[in-house]
PDB file of C-alpha atoms and ligand atoms in Angstrom:
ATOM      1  CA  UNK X   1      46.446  69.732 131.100  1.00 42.00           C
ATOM      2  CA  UNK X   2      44.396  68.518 128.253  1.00 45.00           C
ATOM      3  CA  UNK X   3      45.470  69.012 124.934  1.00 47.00           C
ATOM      4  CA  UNK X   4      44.204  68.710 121.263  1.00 63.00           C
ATOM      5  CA  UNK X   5      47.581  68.908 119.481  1.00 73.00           C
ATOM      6  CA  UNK X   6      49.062  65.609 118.634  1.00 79.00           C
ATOM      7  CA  UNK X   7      52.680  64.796 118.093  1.00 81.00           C
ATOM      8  CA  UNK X   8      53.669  65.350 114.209  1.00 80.00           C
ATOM      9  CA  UNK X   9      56.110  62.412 114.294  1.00 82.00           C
ATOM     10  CA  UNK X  10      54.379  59.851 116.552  1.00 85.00           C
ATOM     11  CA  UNK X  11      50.857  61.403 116.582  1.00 82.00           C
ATOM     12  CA  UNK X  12      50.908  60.675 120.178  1.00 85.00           C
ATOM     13  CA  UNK X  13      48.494  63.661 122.576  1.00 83.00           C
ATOM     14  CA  UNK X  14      51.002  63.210 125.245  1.00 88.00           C
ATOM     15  CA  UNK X  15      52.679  66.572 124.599  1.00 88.00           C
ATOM     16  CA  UNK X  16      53.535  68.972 127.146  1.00 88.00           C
ATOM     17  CA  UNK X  17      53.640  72.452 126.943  1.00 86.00           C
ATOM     18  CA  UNK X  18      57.641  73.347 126.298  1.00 86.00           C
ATOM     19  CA  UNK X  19      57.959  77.649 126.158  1.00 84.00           C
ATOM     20  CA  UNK X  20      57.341  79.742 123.280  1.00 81.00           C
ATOM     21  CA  UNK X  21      59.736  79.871 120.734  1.00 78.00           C
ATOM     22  CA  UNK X  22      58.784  83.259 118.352  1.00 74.00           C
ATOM     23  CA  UNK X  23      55.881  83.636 119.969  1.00 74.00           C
ATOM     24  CA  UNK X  24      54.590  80.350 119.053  1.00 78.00           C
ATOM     25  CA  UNK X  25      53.809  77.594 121.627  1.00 81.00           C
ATOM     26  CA  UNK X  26      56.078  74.761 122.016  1.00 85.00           C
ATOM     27  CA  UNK X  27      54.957  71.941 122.846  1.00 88.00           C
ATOM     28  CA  UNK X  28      57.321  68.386 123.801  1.00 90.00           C
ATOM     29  CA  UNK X  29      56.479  65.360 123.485  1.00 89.00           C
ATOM     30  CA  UNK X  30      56.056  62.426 126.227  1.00 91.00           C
ATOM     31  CA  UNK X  31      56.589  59.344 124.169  1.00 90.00           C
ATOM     32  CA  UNK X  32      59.258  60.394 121.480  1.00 92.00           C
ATOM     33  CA  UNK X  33      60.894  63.584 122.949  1.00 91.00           C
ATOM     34  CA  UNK X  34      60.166  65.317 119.664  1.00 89.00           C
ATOM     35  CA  UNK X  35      59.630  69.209 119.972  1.00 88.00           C
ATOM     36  CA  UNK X  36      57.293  71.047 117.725  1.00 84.00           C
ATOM     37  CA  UNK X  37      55.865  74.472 117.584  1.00 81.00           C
ATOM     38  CA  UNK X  38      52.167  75.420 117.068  1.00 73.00           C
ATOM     39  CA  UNK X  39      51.315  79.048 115.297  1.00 63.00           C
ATOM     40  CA  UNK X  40      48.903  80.999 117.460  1.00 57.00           C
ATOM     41  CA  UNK X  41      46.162  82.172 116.071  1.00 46.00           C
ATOM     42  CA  UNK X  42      45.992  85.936 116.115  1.00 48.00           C
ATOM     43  CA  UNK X  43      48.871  87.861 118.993  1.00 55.00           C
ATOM     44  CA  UNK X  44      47.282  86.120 121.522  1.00 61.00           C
ATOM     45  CA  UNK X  45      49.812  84.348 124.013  1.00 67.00           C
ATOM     46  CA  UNK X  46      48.546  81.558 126.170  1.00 73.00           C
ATOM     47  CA  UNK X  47      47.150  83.350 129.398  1.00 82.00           C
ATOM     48  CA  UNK X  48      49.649  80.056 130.963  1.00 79.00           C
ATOM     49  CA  UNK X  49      52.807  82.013 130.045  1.00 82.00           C
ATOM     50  CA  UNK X  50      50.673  85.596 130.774  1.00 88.00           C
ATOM     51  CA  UNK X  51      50.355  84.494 134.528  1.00 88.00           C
ATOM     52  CA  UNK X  52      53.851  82.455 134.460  1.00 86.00           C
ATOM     53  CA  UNK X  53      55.461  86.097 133.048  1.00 89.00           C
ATOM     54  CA  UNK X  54      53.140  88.256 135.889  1.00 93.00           C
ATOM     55  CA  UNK X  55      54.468  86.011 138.677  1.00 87.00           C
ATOM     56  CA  UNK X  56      57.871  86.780 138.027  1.00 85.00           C
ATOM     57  CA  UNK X  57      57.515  90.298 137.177  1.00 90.00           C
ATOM     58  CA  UNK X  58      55.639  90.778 140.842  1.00 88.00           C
ATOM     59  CA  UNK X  59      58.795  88.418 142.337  1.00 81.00           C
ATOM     60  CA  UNK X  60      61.288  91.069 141.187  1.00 80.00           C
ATOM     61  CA  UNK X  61      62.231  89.149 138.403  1.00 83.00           C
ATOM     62  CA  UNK X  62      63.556  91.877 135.303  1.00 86.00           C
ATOM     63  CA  UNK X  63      61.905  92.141 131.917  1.00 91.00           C
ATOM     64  CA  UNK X  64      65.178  90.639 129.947  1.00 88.00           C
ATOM     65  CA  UNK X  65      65.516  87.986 132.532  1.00 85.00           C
ATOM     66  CA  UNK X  66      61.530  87.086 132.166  1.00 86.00           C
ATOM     67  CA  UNK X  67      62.385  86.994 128.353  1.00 85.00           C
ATOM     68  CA  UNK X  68      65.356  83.916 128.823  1.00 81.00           C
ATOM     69  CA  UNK X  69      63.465  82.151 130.779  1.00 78.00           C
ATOM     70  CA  UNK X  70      60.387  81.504 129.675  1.00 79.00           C
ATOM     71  CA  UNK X  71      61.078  82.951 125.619  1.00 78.00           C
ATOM     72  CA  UNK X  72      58.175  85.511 125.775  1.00 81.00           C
ATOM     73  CA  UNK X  73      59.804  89.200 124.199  1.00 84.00           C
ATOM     74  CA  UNK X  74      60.026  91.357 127.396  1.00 88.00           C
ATOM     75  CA  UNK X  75      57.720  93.512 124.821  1.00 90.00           C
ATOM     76  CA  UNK X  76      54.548  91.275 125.403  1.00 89.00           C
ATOM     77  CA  UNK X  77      55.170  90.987 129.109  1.00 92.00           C
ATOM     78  CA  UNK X  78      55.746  94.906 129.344  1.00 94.00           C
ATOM     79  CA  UNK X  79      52.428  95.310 127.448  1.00 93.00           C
ATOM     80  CA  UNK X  80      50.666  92.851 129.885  1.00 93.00           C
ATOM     81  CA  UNK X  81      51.890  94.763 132.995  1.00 96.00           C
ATOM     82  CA  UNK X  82      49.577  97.622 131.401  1.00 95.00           C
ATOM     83  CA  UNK X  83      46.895  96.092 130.785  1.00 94.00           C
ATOM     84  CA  UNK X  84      46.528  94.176 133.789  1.00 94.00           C
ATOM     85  CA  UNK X  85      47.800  97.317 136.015  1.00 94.00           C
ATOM     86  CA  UNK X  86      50.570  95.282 137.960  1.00 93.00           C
ATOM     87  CA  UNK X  87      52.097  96.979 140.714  1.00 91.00           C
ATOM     88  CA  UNK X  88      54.908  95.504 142.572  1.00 87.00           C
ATOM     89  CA  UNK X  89      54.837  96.149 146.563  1.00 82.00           C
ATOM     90  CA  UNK X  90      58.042  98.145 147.730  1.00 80.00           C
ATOM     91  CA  UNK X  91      60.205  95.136 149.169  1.00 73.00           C
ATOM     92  CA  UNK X  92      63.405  95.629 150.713  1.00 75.00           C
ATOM     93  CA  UNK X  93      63.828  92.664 152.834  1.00 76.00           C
ATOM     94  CA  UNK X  94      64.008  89.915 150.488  1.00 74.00           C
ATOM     95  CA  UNK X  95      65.560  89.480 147.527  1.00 74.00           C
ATOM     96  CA  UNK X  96      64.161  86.486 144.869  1.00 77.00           C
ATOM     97  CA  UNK X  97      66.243  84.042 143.654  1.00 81.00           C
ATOM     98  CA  UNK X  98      65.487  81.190 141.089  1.00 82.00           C
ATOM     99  CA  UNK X  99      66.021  78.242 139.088  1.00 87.00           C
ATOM    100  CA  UNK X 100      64.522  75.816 136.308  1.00 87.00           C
ATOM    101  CA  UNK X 101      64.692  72.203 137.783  1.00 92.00           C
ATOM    102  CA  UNK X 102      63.101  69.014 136.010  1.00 91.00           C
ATOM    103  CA  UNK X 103      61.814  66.434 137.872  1.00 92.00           C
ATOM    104  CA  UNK X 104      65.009  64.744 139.356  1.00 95.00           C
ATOM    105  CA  UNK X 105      66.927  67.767 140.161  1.00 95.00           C
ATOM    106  CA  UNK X 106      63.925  69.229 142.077  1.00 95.00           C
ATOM    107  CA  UNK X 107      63.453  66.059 143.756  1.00 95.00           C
ATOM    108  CA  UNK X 108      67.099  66.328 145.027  1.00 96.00           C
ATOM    109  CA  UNK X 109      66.884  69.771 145.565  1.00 94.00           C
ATOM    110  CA  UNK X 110      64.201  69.832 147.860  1.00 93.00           C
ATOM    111  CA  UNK X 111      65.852  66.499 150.297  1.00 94.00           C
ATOM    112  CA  UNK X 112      68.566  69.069 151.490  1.00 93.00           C
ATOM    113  CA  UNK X 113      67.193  70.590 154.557  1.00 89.00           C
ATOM    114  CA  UNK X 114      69.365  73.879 154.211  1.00 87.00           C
ATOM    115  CA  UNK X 115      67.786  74.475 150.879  1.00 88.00           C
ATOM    116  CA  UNK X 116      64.820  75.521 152.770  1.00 84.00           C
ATOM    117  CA  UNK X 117      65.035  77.123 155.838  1.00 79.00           C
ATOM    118  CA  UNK X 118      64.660  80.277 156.159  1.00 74.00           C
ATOM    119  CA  UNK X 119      63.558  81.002 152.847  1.00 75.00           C
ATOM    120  CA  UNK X 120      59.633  81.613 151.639  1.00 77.00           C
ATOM    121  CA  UNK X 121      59.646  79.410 148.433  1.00 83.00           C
ATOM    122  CA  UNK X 122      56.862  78.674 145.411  1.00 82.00           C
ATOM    123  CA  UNK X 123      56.957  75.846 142.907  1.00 87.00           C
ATOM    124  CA  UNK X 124      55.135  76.086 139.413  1.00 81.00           C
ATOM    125  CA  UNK X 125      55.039  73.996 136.577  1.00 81.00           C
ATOM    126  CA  UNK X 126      57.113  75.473 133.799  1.00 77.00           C
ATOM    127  CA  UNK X 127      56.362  73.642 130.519  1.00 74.00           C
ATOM    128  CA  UNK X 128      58.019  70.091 131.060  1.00 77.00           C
ATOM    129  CA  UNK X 129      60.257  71.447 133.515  1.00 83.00           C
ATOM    130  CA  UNK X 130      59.397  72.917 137.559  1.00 88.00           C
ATOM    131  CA  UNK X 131      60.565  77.020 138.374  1.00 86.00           C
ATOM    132  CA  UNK X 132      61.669  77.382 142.280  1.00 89.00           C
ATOM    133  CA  UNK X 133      61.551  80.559 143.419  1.00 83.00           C
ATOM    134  CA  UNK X 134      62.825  81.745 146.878  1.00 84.00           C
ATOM    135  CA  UNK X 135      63.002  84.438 149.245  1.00 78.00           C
ATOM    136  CA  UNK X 136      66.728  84.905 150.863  1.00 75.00           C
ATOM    137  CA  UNK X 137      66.525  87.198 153.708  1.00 73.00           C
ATOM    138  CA  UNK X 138      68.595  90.474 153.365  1.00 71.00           C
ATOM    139  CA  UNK X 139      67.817  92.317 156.473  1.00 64.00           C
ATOM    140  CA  UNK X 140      66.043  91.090 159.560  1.00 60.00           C
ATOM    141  CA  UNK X 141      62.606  92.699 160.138  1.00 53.00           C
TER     142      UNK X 141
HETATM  143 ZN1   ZN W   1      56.011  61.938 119.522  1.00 91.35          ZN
END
């Protein structure tokens, strides 16, 4: 993902995006490990953490849930399932679970066979970090 906003104590544009922190982005960076936020300008979230938010608001996921993980108020994302008229499918056969994994604990995550079968499962980016999220079968169709 290109980016414009350079470290403030190495100046390095390695930075990774790193959640929103009072609804300003936070960004990480690569070569120092120094966080730092950025104001928005205007209300205007990052359509990155709009989709991010929509995705787990579709996947079952609650509003104070979608609020600790990804430090959007449950307010904004409520406000977005408005305005972009999101409607989640009646689904009683699988329930979502999941979890915030960097690099190495995905990587070890995903080399235990039982970890994955049977189970419908998405990865996504999530700031510096990766978000699994699975199916687990509840009732057989
Ligand atoms: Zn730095």
């Amino acid at each position: 993902m290109a980016n414009t906003t350079p470290c403030p104590q190495c100046s390095s544009y390695d930075v990774a995006k790193n959640g929103i922190i009072n609804e300003k982005q936070r960004f990480k960076c690569k070569s120092c490990g120094y966080n730092f936020t950025v104001a928005k300008m205007g209300k205007s979230i990052d359509s990155y953490y709009v989709i991010k938010a929509l995705q787990l608001y579709i996947e079952g996921v609650s509003y104070r849930e979608i609020e600790r993980l990804l430090g959007i108020s449950h307010v904004s994302v409520m406000n977005w399932v408005k305005k972009y008229r999101i409607k989640i499918p009646k689904q009683e056969f699988y329930t979502p679970t999941y979890r915030i994994l960097n690099h190495k604990e995905l990587s070890e995550f995903v080399i235990v066979p039982g970890n994955l079968s049977n189970k419908g499962m998405i990865i996504t980016e999530l700031g510096d970090k990766f978000m699994v999220i699975q199916w687990t079968r509840i009732k057989s169709i």
